[in-house]
mmCIF file of C-alpha atoms in Angstrom:
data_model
loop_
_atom_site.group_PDB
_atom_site.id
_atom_site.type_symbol
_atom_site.label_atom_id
_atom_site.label_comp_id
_atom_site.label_asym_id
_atom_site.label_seq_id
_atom_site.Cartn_x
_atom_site.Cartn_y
_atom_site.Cartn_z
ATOM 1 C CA UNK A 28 -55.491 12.483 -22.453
ATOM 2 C CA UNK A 29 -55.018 13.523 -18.713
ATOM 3 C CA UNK A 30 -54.382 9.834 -18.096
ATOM 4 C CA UNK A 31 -52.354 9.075 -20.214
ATOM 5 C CA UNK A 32 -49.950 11.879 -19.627
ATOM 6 C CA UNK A 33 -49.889 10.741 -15.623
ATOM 7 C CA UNK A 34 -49.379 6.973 -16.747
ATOM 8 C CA UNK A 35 -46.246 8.026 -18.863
ATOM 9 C CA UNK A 36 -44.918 10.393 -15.883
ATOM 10 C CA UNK A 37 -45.608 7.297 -13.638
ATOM 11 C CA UNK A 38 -43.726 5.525 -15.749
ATOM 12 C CA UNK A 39 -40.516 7.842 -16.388
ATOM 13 C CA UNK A 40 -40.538 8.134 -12.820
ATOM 14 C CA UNK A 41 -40.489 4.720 -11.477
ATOM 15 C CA UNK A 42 -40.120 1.870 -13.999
ATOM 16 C CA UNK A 43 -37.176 3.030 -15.689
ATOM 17 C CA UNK A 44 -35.159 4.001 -12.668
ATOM 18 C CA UNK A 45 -36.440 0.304 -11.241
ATOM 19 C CA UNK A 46 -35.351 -1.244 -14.634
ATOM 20 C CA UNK A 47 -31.932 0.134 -14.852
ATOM 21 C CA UNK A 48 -31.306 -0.282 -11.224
ATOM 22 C CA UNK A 49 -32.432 -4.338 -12.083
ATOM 23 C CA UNK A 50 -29.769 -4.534 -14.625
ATOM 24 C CA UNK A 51 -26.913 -3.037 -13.211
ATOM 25 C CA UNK A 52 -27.350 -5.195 -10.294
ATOM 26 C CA UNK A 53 -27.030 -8.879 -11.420
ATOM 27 C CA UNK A 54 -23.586 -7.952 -12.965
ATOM 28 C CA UNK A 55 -22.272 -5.876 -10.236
ATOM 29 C CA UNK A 56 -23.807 -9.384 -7.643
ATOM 30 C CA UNK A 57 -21.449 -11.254 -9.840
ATOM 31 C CA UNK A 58 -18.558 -9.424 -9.856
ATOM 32 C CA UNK A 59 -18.669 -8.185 -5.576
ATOM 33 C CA UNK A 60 -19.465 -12.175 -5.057
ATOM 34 C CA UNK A 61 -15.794 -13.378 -7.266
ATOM 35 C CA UNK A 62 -13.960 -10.408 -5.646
ATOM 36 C CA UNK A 63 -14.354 -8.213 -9.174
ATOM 37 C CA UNK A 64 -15.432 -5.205 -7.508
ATOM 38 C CA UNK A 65 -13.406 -4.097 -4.543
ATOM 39 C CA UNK A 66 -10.611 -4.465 -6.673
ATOM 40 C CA UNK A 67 -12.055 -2.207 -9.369
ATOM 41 C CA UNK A 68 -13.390 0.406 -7.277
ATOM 42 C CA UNK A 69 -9.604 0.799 -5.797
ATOM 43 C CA UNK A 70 -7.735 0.927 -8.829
ATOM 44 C CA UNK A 71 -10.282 3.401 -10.129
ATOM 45 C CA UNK A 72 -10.047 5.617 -6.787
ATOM 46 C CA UNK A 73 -6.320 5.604 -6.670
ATOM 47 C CA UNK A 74 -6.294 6.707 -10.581
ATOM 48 C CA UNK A 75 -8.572 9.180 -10.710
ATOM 49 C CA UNK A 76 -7.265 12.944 -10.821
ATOM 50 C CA UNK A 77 -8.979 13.906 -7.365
ATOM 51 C CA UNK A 78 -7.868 11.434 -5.206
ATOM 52 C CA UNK A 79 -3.891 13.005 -5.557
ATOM 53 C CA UNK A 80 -5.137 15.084 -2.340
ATOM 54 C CA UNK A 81 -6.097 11.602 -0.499
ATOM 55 C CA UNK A 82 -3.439 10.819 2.297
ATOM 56 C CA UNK A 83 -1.736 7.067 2.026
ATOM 57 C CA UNK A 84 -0.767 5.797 5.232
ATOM 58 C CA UNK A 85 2.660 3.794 4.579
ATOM 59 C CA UNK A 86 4.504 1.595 7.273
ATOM 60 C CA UNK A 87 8.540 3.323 7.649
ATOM 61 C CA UNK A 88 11.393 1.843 7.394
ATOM 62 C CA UNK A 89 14.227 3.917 9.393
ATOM 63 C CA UNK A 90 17.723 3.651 7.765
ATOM 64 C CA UNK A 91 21.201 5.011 8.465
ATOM 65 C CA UNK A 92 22.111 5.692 4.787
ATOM 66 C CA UNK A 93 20.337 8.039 1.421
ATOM 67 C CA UNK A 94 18.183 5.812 -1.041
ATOM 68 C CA UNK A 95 20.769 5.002 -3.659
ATOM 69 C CA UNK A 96 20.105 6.947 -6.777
ATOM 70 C CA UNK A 97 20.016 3.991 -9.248
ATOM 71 C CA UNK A 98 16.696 3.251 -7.872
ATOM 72 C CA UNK A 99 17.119 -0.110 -6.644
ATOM 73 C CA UNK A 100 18.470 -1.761 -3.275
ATOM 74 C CA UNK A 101 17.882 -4.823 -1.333
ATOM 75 C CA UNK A 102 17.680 -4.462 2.137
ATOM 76 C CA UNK A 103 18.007 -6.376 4.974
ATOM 77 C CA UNK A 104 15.508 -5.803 7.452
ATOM 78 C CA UNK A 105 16.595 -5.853 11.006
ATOM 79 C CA UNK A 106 12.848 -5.085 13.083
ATOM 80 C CA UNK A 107 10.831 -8.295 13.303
ATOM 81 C CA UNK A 108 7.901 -6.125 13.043
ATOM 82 C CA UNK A 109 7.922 -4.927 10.018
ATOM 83 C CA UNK A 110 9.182 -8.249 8.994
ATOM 84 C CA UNK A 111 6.252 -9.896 10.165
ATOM 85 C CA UNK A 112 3.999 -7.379 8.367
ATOM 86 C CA UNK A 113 5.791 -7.724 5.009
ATOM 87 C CA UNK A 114 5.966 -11.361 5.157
ATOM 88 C CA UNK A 115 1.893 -11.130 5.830
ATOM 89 C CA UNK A 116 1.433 -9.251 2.999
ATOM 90 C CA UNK A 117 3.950 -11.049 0.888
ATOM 91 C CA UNK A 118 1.838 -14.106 1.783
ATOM 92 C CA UNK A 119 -1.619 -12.450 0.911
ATOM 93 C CA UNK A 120 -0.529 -11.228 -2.788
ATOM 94 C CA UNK A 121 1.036 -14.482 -3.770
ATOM 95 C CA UNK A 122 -2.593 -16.316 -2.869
ATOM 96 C CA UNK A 123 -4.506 -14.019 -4.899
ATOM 97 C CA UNK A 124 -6.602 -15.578 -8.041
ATOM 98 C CA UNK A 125 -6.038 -11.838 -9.660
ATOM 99 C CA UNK A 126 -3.186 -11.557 -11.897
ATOM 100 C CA UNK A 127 -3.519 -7.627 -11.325
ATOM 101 C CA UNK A 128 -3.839 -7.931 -8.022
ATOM 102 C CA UNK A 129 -0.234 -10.121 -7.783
ATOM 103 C CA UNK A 130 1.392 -7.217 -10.038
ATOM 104 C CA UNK A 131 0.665 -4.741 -7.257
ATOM 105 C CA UNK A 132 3.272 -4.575 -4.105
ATOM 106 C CA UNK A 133 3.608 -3.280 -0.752
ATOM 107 C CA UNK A 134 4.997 0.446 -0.677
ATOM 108 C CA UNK A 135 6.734 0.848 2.427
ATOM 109 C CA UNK A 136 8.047 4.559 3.609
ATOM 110 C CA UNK A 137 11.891 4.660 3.353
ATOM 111 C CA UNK A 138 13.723 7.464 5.945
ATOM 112 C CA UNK A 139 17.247 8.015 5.916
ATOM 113 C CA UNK A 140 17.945 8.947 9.671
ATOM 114 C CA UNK A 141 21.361 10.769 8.597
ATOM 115 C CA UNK A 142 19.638 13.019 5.884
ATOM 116 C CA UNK A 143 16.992 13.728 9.126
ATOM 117 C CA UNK A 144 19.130 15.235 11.256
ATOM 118 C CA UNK A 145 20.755 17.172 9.264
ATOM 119 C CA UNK A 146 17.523 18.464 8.311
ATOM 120 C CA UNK A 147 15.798 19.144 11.684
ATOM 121 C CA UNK A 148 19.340 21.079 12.818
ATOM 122 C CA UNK A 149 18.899 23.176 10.069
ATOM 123 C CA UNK A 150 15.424 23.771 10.935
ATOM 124 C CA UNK A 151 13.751 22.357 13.740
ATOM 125 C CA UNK A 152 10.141 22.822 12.272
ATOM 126 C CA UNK A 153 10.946 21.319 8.899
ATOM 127 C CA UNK A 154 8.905 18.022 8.432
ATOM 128 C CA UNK A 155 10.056 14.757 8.257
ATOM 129 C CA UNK A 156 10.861 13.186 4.741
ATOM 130 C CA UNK A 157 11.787 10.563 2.750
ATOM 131 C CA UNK A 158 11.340 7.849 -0.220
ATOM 132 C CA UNK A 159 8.651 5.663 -0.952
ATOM 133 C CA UNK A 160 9.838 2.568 -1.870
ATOM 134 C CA UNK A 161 7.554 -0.576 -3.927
ATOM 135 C CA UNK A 162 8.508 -3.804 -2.286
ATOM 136 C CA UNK A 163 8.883 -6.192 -5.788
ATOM 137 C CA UNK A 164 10.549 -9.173 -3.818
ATOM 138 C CA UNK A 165 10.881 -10.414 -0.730
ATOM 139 C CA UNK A 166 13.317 -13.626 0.663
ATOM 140 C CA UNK A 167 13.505 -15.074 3.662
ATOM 141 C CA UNK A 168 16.237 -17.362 4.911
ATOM 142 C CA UNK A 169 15.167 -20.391 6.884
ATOM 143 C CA UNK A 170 18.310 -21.330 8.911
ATOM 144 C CA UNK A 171 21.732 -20.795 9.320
ATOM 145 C CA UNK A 172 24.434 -20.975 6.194
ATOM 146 C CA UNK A 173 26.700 -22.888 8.344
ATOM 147 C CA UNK A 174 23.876 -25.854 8.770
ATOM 148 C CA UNK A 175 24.471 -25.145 12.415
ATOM 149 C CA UNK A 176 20.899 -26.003 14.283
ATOM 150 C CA UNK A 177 21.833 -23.075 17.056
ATOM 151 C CA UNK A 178 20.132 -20.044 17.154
ATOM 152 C CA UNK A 179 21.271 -17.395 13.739
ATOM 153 C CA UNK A 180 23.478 -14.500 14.795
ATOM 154 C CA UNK A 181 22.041 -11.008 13.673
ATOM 155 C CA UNK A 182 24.319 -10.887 10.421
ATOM 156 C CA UNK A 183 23.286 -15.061 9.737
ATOM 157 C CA UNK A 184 19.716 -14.880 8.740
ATOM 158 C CA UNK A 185 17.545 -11.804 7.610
ATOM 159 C CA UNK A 186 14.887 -10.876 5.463
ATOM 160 C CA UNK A 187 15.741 -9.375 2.290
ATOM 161 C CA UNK A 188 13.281 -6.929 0.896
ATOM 162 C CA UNK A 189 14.362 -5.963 -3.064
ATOM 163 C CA UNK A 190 12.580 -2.609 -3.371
ATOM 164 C CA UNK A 191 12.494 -0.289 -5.914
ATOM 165 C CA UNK A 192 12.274 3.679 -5.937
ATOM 166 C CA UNK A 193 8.879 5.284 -6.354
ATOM 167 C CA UNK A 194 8.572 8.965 -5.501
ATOM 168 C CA UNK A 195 9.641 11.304 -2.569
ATOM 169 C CA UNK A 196 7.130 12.013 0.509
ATOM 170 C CA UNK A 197 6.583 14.248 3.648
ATOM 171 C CA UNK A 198 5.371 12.774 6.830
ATOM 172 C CA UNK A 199 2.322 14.454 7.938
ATOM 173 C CA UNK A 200 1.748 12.349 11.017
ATOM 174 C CA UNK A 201 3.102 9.290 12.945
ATOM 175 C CA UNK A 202 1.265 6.874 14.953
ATOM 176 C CA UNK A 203 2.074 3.275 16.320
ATOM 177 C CA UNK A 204 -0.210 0.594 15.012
ATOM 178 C CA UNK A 205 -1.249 -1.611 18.394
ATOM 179 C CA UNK A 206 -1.614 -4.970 17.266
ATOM 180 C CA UNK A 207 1.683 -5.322 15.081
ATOM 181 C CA UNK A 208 3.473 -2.016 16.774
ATOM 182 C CA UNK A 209 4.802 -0.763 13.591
ATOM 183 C CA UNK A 210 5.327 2.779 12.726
ATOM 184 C CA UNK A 211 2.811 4.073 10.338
ATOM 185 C CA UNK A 212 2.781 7.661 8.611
ATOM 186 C CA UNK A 213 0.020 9.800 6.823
ATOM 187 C CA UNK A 214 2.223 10.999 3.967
ATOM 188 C CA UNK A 215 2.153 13.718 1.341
ATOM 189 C CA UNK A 216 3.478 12.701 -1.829
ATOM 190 C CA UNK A 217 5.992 15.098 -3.415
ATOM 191 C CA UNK A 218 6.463 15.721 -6.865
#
C-alpha cells in the first residue's frame, strides 16, 4: 500500500506537470514560429486592467495651434525626423500578414506650443501636456506639383499625416532618441 501511495505522489508530482507542459508547447511552437504570439501577448498586456499604470513612450509632435475639437486633422509635417520614423512605421504595418496587426496605427504625442506657454506662465512647475493622436493615414508627395525637376520649396512637397484624436496626456519625461534624434516622452494618460 506504501508503494503505491509514493507511485501516485510520484506521479501527481511529475508526469502531469511534464504532460501539460508537453501540450501547451507544440501549439504555443506554432504560433511564436508564424508570429501568433508576440502579437497576442501585446494586445492582451495593453488590455488588461493593470497595465493602465504602465508608461507608453510616444514620439511628439510640437505644433503652434490647439487639436481641433472635431477630432480629426491632417497635418503636414515639417521635421524630417519624425517623417522618417512615420514613414518606417507606415512601411512596417502595410507589410504585415496580420489583418489585426494592419488595423493598429502609430500614436504619436501631439503638443500645442501656444497652449504651453500659457501654461508654464501660469505656473512654472505645471507639467507639460497634450493630445495623443492615432496616425490612420499617411501620404507622401514624390515631386513637385509644378513638374519642375528642381529641388521642392518648403510649402511644395510634405508629408501629410491624417490623424485622429485619442485621449489627453501629461509628459512625465523627455529624452532624445540617438539613432533617429526624435523627441520621445514617457506619458501619463489622462482621463
Amino acid at each position: 500500500m506504501a508503494t503505491r501511495a509514493a507511485s501516485d505522489r510520484v506521479f501527481l508530482t511529475c508526469l502531469i506537470p511534464l504532460a501539460i507542459a508537453t501540450f501547451l508547447s507544440g501549439p504555443l511552437a506554432v504560433l511564436h514560429f508564424h508570429g501568433h504570439l508576440d502579437h497576442a501577448l501585446s494586445y492582451a498586456f495593453r488590455h488588461t486592467a493593470w497595465s493602465q499604470d504602465v508608461i507608453e513612450e510616444v514620439p511628439l509632435l510640437f505644433h503652434a495651434d490647439a487639436y481641433p475639437l472635431d477630432g480629426k486633422k491632417t497635418i503636414a509635417l515639417q521635421d524630417q525626423r519624425l517623417q522618417s520614423l512615420i514613414m518606417a512605421f507606415n512601411a512596417s504595418y502595410a507589410r504585415s500578414p496580420l489583418p489585426s496587426t494592419r488595423s493598429e496605427r502609430l500614436i504619436i504625442g501631439y503638443v500645442p506650443v501656444n497652449e504651453t506657454l500659457k501654461l508654464q506662465s501660469r505656473d512654472r512647475s505645471a507639467l507639460l501636456e497634450g493630445s495623443l493622436l492615432r496616425v490612420n493615414r499617411v501620404t507622401k508627395c514624390e515631386s513637385s506639383p509644378s513638374g519642375s525637376q528642381s529641388s521642392p520649396g518648403p510649402h511644395e512637397c510634405q508629408t501629410m499625416v491624417h490623424t485622429e484624436l485619442e485621449q489627453p496626456f501629461r509628459v512625465r519625461k523627455v529624452r532624445r532618441d540617438h539613432v533617429s534624434g526624435v523627441l520621445f516622452a514617457q506619458i501619463e494618460r489622462l482621463a
